[in-house]
Short mmCIF file of C-alpha atoms and ligand atoms in Angstrom, two decimals:
data_model
loop_
_atom_site.label_atom_id
_atom_site.label_comp_id
_atom_site.label_asym_id
_atom_site.label_seq_id
_atom_site.Cartn_x
_atom_site.Cartn_y
_atom_site.Cartn_z
CA MET A 176 -17.13 -20.67 5.68
CA GLY A 177 -15.69 -17.21 5.28
CA LYS A 178 -12.13 -16.71 4.06
CA ARG A 179 -9.36 -14.80 5.78
CA VAL A 180 -8.67 -11.90 3.41
CA VAL A 181 -5.85 -9.36 3.52
CA ILE A 182 -6.83 -6.24 1.58
CA ALA A 183 -4.05 -3.85 0.55
CA LEU A 184 -5.30 -0.39 -0.36
CA GLY A 185 -3.30 2.10 -2.47
CA GLY A 186 -2.07 5.36 -0.98
CA ASN A 187 -2.88 6.98 -4.32
CA ALA A 188 -6.47 5.80 -3.97
CA ILE A 189 -6.74 7.58 -0.62
CA LEU A 190 -5.47 10.71 -2.35
CA ARG A 191 -5.77 10.71 -6.15
CA PRO A 192 -2.98 12.28 -8.20
CA ASN A 193 -3.68 16.02 -8.76
CA GLN A 194 -6.32 16.10 -5.99
CA GLU A 195 -5.78 18.68 -3.23
CA ALA A 196 -4.59 16.91 -0.03
CA THR A 197 -7.40 18.16 2.22
CA PHE A 198 -8.70 15.94 5.01
CA GLU A 199 -12.18 16.09 3.42
CA ASN A 200 -10.95 14.85 0.02
CA GLN A 201 -9.06 11.96 1.61
CA LEU A 202 -11.95 11.01 3.89
CA LYS A 203 -14.32 10.99 0.90
CA ASN A 204 -12.01 8.61 -0.99
CA VAL A 205 -11.62 6.42 2.11
CA GLU A 206 -15.42 6.25 2.44
CA ILE A 207 -15.70 4.91 -1.12
CA SER A 208 -13.22 2.13 -0.35
CA THR A 209 -14.59 1.27 3.10
CA ASP A 210 -18.07 0.98 1.60
CA SER A 211 -16.82 -1.79 -0.64
CA ILE A 212 -14.71 -3.37 2.17
CA SER A 213 -17.80 -3.43 4.43
CA ASN A 214 -19.45 -5.64 1.81
CA VAL A 215 -16.53 -8.08 2.04
CA LYS A 216 -17.12 -8.24 5.81
CA LYS A 217 -20.86 -8.64 5.22
CA ALA A 218 -20.16 -11.64 2.96
CA GLY A 219 -18.76 -13.38 6.08
CA HIS A 220 -15.02 -13.02 5.52
CA GLN A 221 -12.37 -12.12 8.10
CA VAL A 222 -10.81 -8.85 6.93
CA ILE A 223 -7.40 -7.30 7.55
CA ILE A 224 -6.77 -3.98 5.84
CA THR A 225 -3.38 -2.60 5.04
CA HIS A 226 -2.75 0.56 3.05
CA GLY A 227 -0.15 2.69 1.29
CA ASN A 228 1.00 6.10 2.46
CA GLY A 229 3.19 7.44 -0.37
CA PRO A 230 1.31 10.72 -1.00
CA GLN A 231 0.52 11.21 2.70
CA VAL A 232 3.96 10.56 4.19
CA GLY A 233 5.44 12.71 1.41
CA ASN A 234 3.21 15.61 2.44
CA ILE A 235 4.00 15.16 6.15
CA LEU A 236 7.67 15.09 5.19
CA ARG A 237 7.24 18.32 3.27
CA GLN A 238 5.47 19.97 6.24
CA ASN A 239 8.43 18.94 8.40
CA GLU A 240 10.91 20.31 5.87
CA GLU A 241 9.08 23.62 5.35
CA ALA A 242 8.65 24.20 9.11
CA LYS A 243 12.08 22.94 10.23
CA ASP A 244 13.14 26.38 11.55
CA VAL A 245 10.05 26.52 13.81
CA VAL A 246 9.57 22.90 14.95
CA PRO A 247 12.39 20.30 14.83
CA GLN A 248 12.05 17.76 12.02
CA LEU A 249 11.08 14.21 12.96
CA PRO A 250 12.73 11.17 11.35
CA LEU A 251 10.95 9.36 8.52
CA ASP A 252 9.99 6.38 10.75
CA ALA A 253 8.13 8.76 13.08
CA LEU A 254 6.41 10.33 10.05
CA SER A 255 5.42 6.86 8.92
CA ALA A 256 3.80 6.33 12.34
CA GLN A 257 1.97 9.66 11.95
CA SER A 258 0.62 8.64 8.56
CA GLN A 259 -0.51 5.24 9.93
CA GLY A 260 -2.32 7.07 12.69
CA PHE A 261 -4.29 9.54 10.64
CA ILE A 262 -5.06 7.22 7.72
CA GLY A 263 -6.07 4.48 10.19
CA TYR A 264 -8.30 6.94 12.00
CA MET A 265 -10.13 7.84 8.76
CA MET A 266 -10.53 4.17 7.78
CA GLU A 267 -11.56 2.96 11.21
CA GLN A 268 -14.23 5.62 11.63
CA SER A 269 -15.66 5.35 8.13
CA LEU A 270 -15.66 1.53 8.19
CA LYS A 271 -17.33 1.48 11.62
CA ASN A 272 -19.96 3.86 10.26
CA ALA A 273 -20.49 1.63 7.20
CA LEU A 274 -20.94 -1.44 9.46
CA THR A 275 -23.38 0.48 11.68
CA GLU A 276 -25.41 1.80 8.74
CA LYS A 277 -25.65 -1.62 7.08
CA GLU A 278 -26.21 -3.44 10.40
CA ILE A 279 -23.15 -5.65 9.86
CA SER A 280 -21.63 -7.18 13.01
CA GLY A 281 -18.09 -6.51 14.18
CA ASN A 282 -15.66 -3.97 15.52
CA VAL A 283 -12.83 -2.16 13.73
CA ILE A 284 -9.44 -1.47 15.28
CA THR A 285 -6.29 0.26 14.01
CA LEU A 286 -2.87 -0.98 15.09
CA LEU A 287 0.34 1.02 14.84
CA THR A 288 2.55 -1.68 13.33
CA GLU A 289 6.31 -1.99 13.13
CA THR A 290 7.91 -3.86 10.22
CA GLU A 291 11.40 -5.23 10.69
CA VAL A 292 13.92 -4.71 7.87
CA ASP A 293 17.57 -5.71 7.46
CA ALA A 294 19.95 -2.82 8.26
CA ASN A 295 22.29 -4.18 5.54
CA ASP A 296 19.57 -4.24 2.84
CA THR A 297 21.15 -2.95 -0.39
CA ALA A 298 18.05 -0.76 -0.92
CA PHE A 299 19.61 1.76 1.46
CA ASN A 300 22.18 2.50 -1.28
CA ASN A 301 19.57 2.66 -4.07
CA PRO A 302 16.37 4.64 -3.28
CA THR A 303 13.35 3.57 -5.39
CA LYS A 304 10.14 4.39 -3.46
CA PRO A 305 8.19 7.40 -4.84
CA ILE A 306 6.67 9.62 -2.14
CA GLY A 307 4.90 12.98 -2.04
CA VAL A 308 3.68 15.29 -4.76
CA PHE A 309 4.40 15.16 -8.50
CA TYR A 310 6.86 17.60 -10.12
CA THR A 311 7.80 18.53 -13.69
CA GLU A 312 11.17 17.36 -15.01
CA GLU A 313 12.54 20.91 -14.62
CA GLU A 314 11.35 21.21 -10.99
CA ALA A 315 12.77 17.76 -10.27
CA LYS A 316 16.23 18.78 -11.51
CA GLN A 317 16.11 21.92 -9.38
CA LEU A 318 15.12 19.97 -6.23
CA GLU A 319 17.94 17.47 -6.82
CA GLN A 320 20.41 20.36 -6.91
CA GLU A 321 18.94 22.52 -4.13
CA LYS A 322 17.85 19.90 -1.59
CA GLY A 323 19.89 16.86 -2.56
CA TRP A 324 16.73 14.80 -3.05
CA ASN A 325 16.66 11.73 -5.25
CA MET A 326 13.99 12.21 -7.94
CA ALA A 327 12.56 9.65 -10.39
CA GLU A 328 9.88 9.42 -13.07
CA ASP A 329 6.74 7.62 -11.81
CA ALA A 330 4.76 5.56 -14.37
CA GLY A 331 4.36 8.40 -16.90
CA ARG A 332 2.67 10.69 -14.37
CA GLY A 333 5.57 13.08 -13.58
CA TYR A 334 8.56 13.17 -11.22
CA ARG A 335 8.53 12.36 -7.49
CA ARG A 336 11.00 12.19 -4.63
CA VAL A 337 12.24 8.63 -4.04
CA VAL A 338 13.53 7.15 -0.78
CA ALA A 339 14.99 3.76 0.24
CA SER A 340 12.51 0.91 0.25
CA PRO A 341 14.05 -2.14 2.00
CA GLN A 342 12.45 -5.61 1.95
CA PRO A 343 10.04 -6.25 4.84
CA GLN A 344 11.32 -9.21 6.89
CA LYS A 345 8.78 -9.54 9.70
CA ILE A 346 5.54 -7.85 10.76
CA HIS A 347 5.31 -7.34 14.54
CA GLY A 348 2.15 -8.12 16.55
CA VAL A 349 0.64 -10.81 14.31
CA SER A 350 -0.58 -13.03 17.19
CA SER A 351 -2.63 -10.07 18.47
CA ILE A 352 -4.04 -9.51 14.98
CA LYS A 353 -5.19 -13.15 14.80
CA ALA A 354 -6.85 -12.88 18.21
CA LEU A 355 -8.75 -9.79 17.07
CA LEU A 356 -9.86 -11.47 13.82
CA GLU A 357 -11.23 -14.42 15.78
CA ASN A 358 -13.12 -11.87 17.88
CA ASP A 359 -15.15 -10.52 14.91
CA THR A 360 -12.85 -7.51 14.50
CA VAL A 361 -11.67 -5.94 11.26
CA VAL A 362 -8.01 -5.01 11.77
CA ILE A 363 -6.21 -2.13 10.07
CA SER A 364 -2.49 -2.84 10.27
CA THR A 365 0.93 -2.31 8.68
CA GLY A 366 -0.15 0.99 7.06
CA GLY A 367 2.41 2.48 4.70
CA GLY A 368 4.21 -0.87 4.77
CA GLY A 369 4.69 -0.54 8.53
CA ILE A 370 7.02 1.63 10.59
CA PRO A 371 10.52 0.59 9.47
CA VAL A 372 12.61 -0.80 12.34
CA VAL A 373 15.77 -2.85 12.69
CA ALA A 374 16.53 -5.32 15.50
CA ASP A 375 19.93 -5.69 17.19
CA GLU A 376 21.38 -9.03 18.30
CA LYS A 377 19.37 -8.85 21.54
CA GLY A 378 16.16 -8.27 19.56
CA LEU A 379 15.89 -4.64 20.64
CA LEU A 380 14.12 -2.49 18.03
CA LYS A 381 15.10 0.89 16.62
CA GLY A 382 13.48 3.01 13.87
CA ILE A 383 15.25 3.51 10.53
CA GLU A 384 14.55 6.08 7.76
CA ALA A 385 12.80 4.36 4.84
CA VAL A 386 9.36 3.73 3.36
CA ILE A 387 8.57 0.06 2.99
CA ASP A 388 6.44 -0.88 -0.02
CA LYS A 389 2.96 -1.72 1.26
CA ASP A 390 2.36 -4.42 -1.34
CA LEU A 391 5.41 -6.38 -0.14
CA SER A 392 4.54 -5.80 3.55
CA GLY A 393 0.97 -6.83 2.71
CA LEU A 394 2.39 -10.08 1.34
CA ARG A 395 4.36 -10.69 4.59
CA LEU A 396 1.24 -9.86 6.60
CA ALA A 397 -0.90 -12.22 4.49
CA GLU A 398 1.68 -14.99 4.97
CA GLN A 399 2.08 -14.43 8.72
CA VAL A 400 -1.69 -14.35 9.46
CA ASP A 401 -2.25 -17.44 7.21
CA ALA A 402 -4.61 -15.56 4.88
CA ASP A 403 -6.54 -17.44 2.18
CA VAL A 404 -6.71 -14.45 -0.17
CA PHE A 405 -4.41 -11.48 -0.72
CA MET A 406 -6.21 -8.64 -2.54
CA ILE A 407 -4.48 -5.52 -3.78
CA LEU A 408 -6.97 -2.72 -4.44
CA THR A 409 -5.66 0.14 -6.55
CA ASP A 410 -6.79 2.84 -9.00
CA VAL A 411 -6.85 0.64 -12.11
CA SER A 412 -9.46 -2.10 -12.67
CA ASN A 413 -6.90 -4.60 -13.96
CA VAL A 414 -3.27 -5.22 -14.63
CA TYR A 415 -2.39 -4.55 -18.28
CA LEU A 416 0.25 -5.63 -20.76
CA ASN A 417 1.77 -2.66 -22.62
CA TYR A 418 0.10 -0.38 -20.08
CA GLY A 419 -0.65 3.14 -21.39
CA LYS A 420 0.19 2.19 -24.99
CA PRO A 421 -2.36 1.99 -27.85
CA ASP A 422 -2.12 -1.83 -27.81
CA GLN A 423 -2.55 -2.25 -24.03
CA LYS A 424 -4.21 -5.55 -23.08
CA LYS A 425 -6.27 -6.23 -19.95
CA LEU A 426 -5.28 -9.28 -17.87
CA GLU A 427 -8.00 -11.39 -16.18
CA THR A 428 -6.85 -14.83 -15.02
CA VAL A 429 -3.08 -15.28 -15.29
CA THR A 430 -1.06 -18.40 -14.43
CA LEU A 431 2.20 -18.16 -12.49
CA ASP A 432 4.21 -19.04 -15.60
CA GLU A 433 2.51 -16.33 -17.65
CA ALA A 434 2.88 -13.78 -14.86
CA ASN A 435 6.59 -14.50 -14.48
CA GLN A 436 7.06 -14.18 -18.24
CA TYR A 437 5.31 -10.77 -18.28
CA VAL A 438 7.56 -9.60 -15.42
CA THR A 439 10.62 -10.65 -17.44
CA GLU A 440 9.25 -8.76 -20.46
CA GLY A 441 9.15 -5.58 -18.31
CA HIS A 442 5.40 -4.83 -18.33
CA PHE A 443 5.19 -3.61 -14.73
CA ALA A 444 6.75 -0.33 -13.58
CA ALA A 445 9.05 -0.36 -10.52
CA GLY A 446 7.44 1.35 -7.52
CA SER A 447 3.85 0.95 -8.78
CA MET A 448 2.61 -2.23 -10.54
CA GLY A 449 6.00 -3.98 -10.19
CA PRO A 450 5.78 -4.68 -6.44
CA LYS A 451 2.06 -5.57 -6.72
CA MET A 452 2.79 -8.27 -9.29
CA GLU A 453 5.85 -9.45 -7.34
CA ALA A 454 3.74 -9.77 -4.17
CA ALA A 455 0.78 -11.39 -5.98
CA ILE A 456 3.06 -13.92 -7.70
CA ALA A 457 4.79 -14.83 -4.42
CA PHE A 458 1.42 -15.39 -2.70
CA ALA A 459 -0.05 -17.40 -5.61
CA ALA A 460 3.11 -19.54 -5.64
CA GLN A 461 2.03 -20.81 -2.20
CA GLY A 462 -1.10 -22.23 -3.84
CA LYS A 463 -3.29 -19.38 -2.60
CA GLU A 464 -5.36 -16.71 -4.31
CA ALA A 465 -3.94 -13.30 -5.26
CA ILE A 466 -6.11 -10.56 -6.80
CA ILE A 467 -5.30 -7.08 -8.15
CA CYS A 468 -8.37 -4.92 -8.86
CA SER A 469 -9.95 -1.50 -8.35
CA LEU A 470 -11.51 -0.33 -5.08
CA GLU A 471 -15.04 -0.50 -6.44
CA ASN A 472 -14.72 -4.11 -7.59
CA ALA A 473 -13.56 -5.85 -4.40
CA VAL A 474 -16.66 -8.01 -3.85
CA ASP A 475 -16.96 -8.96 -7.54
CA ALA A 476 -13.25 -9.76 -7.70
CA LEU A 477 -13.53 -12.06 -4.65
CA ALA A 478 -16.36 -13.83 -6.46
CA GLY A 479 -14.10 -14.15 -9.52
CA THR A 480 -16.00 -11.85 -11.91
CA SER A 481 -13.69 -8.84 -11.99
CA GLY A 482 -10.06 -7.76 -11.66
CA THR A 483 -6.82 -9.62 -12.39
CA ARG A 484 -6.28 -12.95 -10.64
CA ILE A 485 -2.96 -14.79 -10.35
CA VAL A 486 -3.42 -18.54 -10.04
CA ALA A 487 -0.91 -21.32 -9.34
CA LYS A 488 -1.82 -23.03 -12.64
P1 ADP B 1336 -1.22 2.41 -5.28
O1 ADP B 1336 -1.28 3.72 -4.58
O2 ADP B 1336 -2.55 1.74 -5.39
O3 ADP B 1336 -0.13 1.51 -4.77
P2 ADP B 1336 0.45 2.84 -7.59
O4 ADP B 1336 0.48 4.16 -8.27
O5 ADP B 1336 1.61 2.44 -6.77
O6 ADP B 1336 -0.90 2.80 -6.77
O7 ADP B 1336 0.18 1.68 -8.65
C1 ADP B 1336 -0.94 1.74 -9.53
C2 ADP B 1336 -0.49 2.38 -10.85
O8 ADP B 1336 0.38 1.48 -11.52
C3 ADP B 1336 -1.58 2.62 -11.86
O9 ADP B 1336 -2.28 3.80 -11.64
C4 ADP B 1336 -0.75 2.70 -13.17
O10 ADP B 1336 -0.46 4.03 -13.49
C5 ADP B 1336 0.56 2.00 -12.83
N1 ADP B 1336 0.94 0.88 -13.69
C6 ADP B 1336 2.21 0.63 -14.07
N2 ADP B 1336 2.28 -0.44 -14.84
C7 ADP B 1336 1.00 -0.92 -14.97
C8 ADP B 1336 0.41 -2.05 -15.64
N3 ADP B 1336 1.19 -2.88 -16.36
N4 ADP B 1336 -0.92 -2.24 -15.55
C9 ADP B 1336 -1.68 -1.40 -14.84
N5 ADP B 1336 -1.19 -0.31 -14.17
C10 ADP B 1336 0.13 -0.08 -14.23
MG1 MG B 1337 1.97 1.97 -4.73
#
């Protein structure tokens, strides 16, 4: 029997740091990841893909800011929807092509997905989510002064703009996702963490400016669709202790107790590995399987021979 697998794909893996943000470069990266995802489908699993959008939504935001005197700027929730659309398009087409070429059954469909957040989330007073291009410390200071942006250092790779990243409360449209999965369809959903919306007391929805962390939305999605496995595919093969230091240590199978201890010791940077570990720990705590690995190793990691796995005990 195949498993129901939610695969969360990093926005930085769709566009690598320092790579030019051309459509061709992003499509090429997407093709590498969809090749490996097609093998997960081939192995008989039900697959739901979700993905980040940090670099992409940051670039769309910049286009809006640069062109604001020509075309009115759109709010960040609308830009999130734009990024879901074009990233989903690339993934859907390249995954369909991979299924066709390998003669694997199934359809692929992209859903524009709204994620409900709490309007009173304290994150709105404390922006933490890195988006867009990398800047030097000097450029970052200048942008803070000139544009009023919030800038923060991102895992030793340079400075980036940061925006509010509220906790995802509920993914919309999950019953439709389940119906599609049962109909041999790979579903791409909740891209960029989902389009941030808030609900009023009548349940009426309205967009709000934020970028929801895709690892935490992926966790909600995995919970709501009753997934067996939650896989986070990123640009490192494993989670490390003392990451980037001479004594860094690769993690393979980690128990919940160990994982929680490493979190307390501060091994995982906020906005990058931090939310991945938080999401993986929360999923594993429900007695299910959580995996963090590189794009290339998805099939091996599902078989237990690669990546970092968080286990209940
Ligand atoms: P994604 O786009 O896949 O979400 P992120 O940049 O958000 O990627 O997270 C992956 C990055 O997390 C890695 O490239 C690495 O620089 C950083 N990182 C921070 N702490 C760790 C750690 N302890 N182990 C491995 N990677 C880490
Ligand atoms: Mg990330």
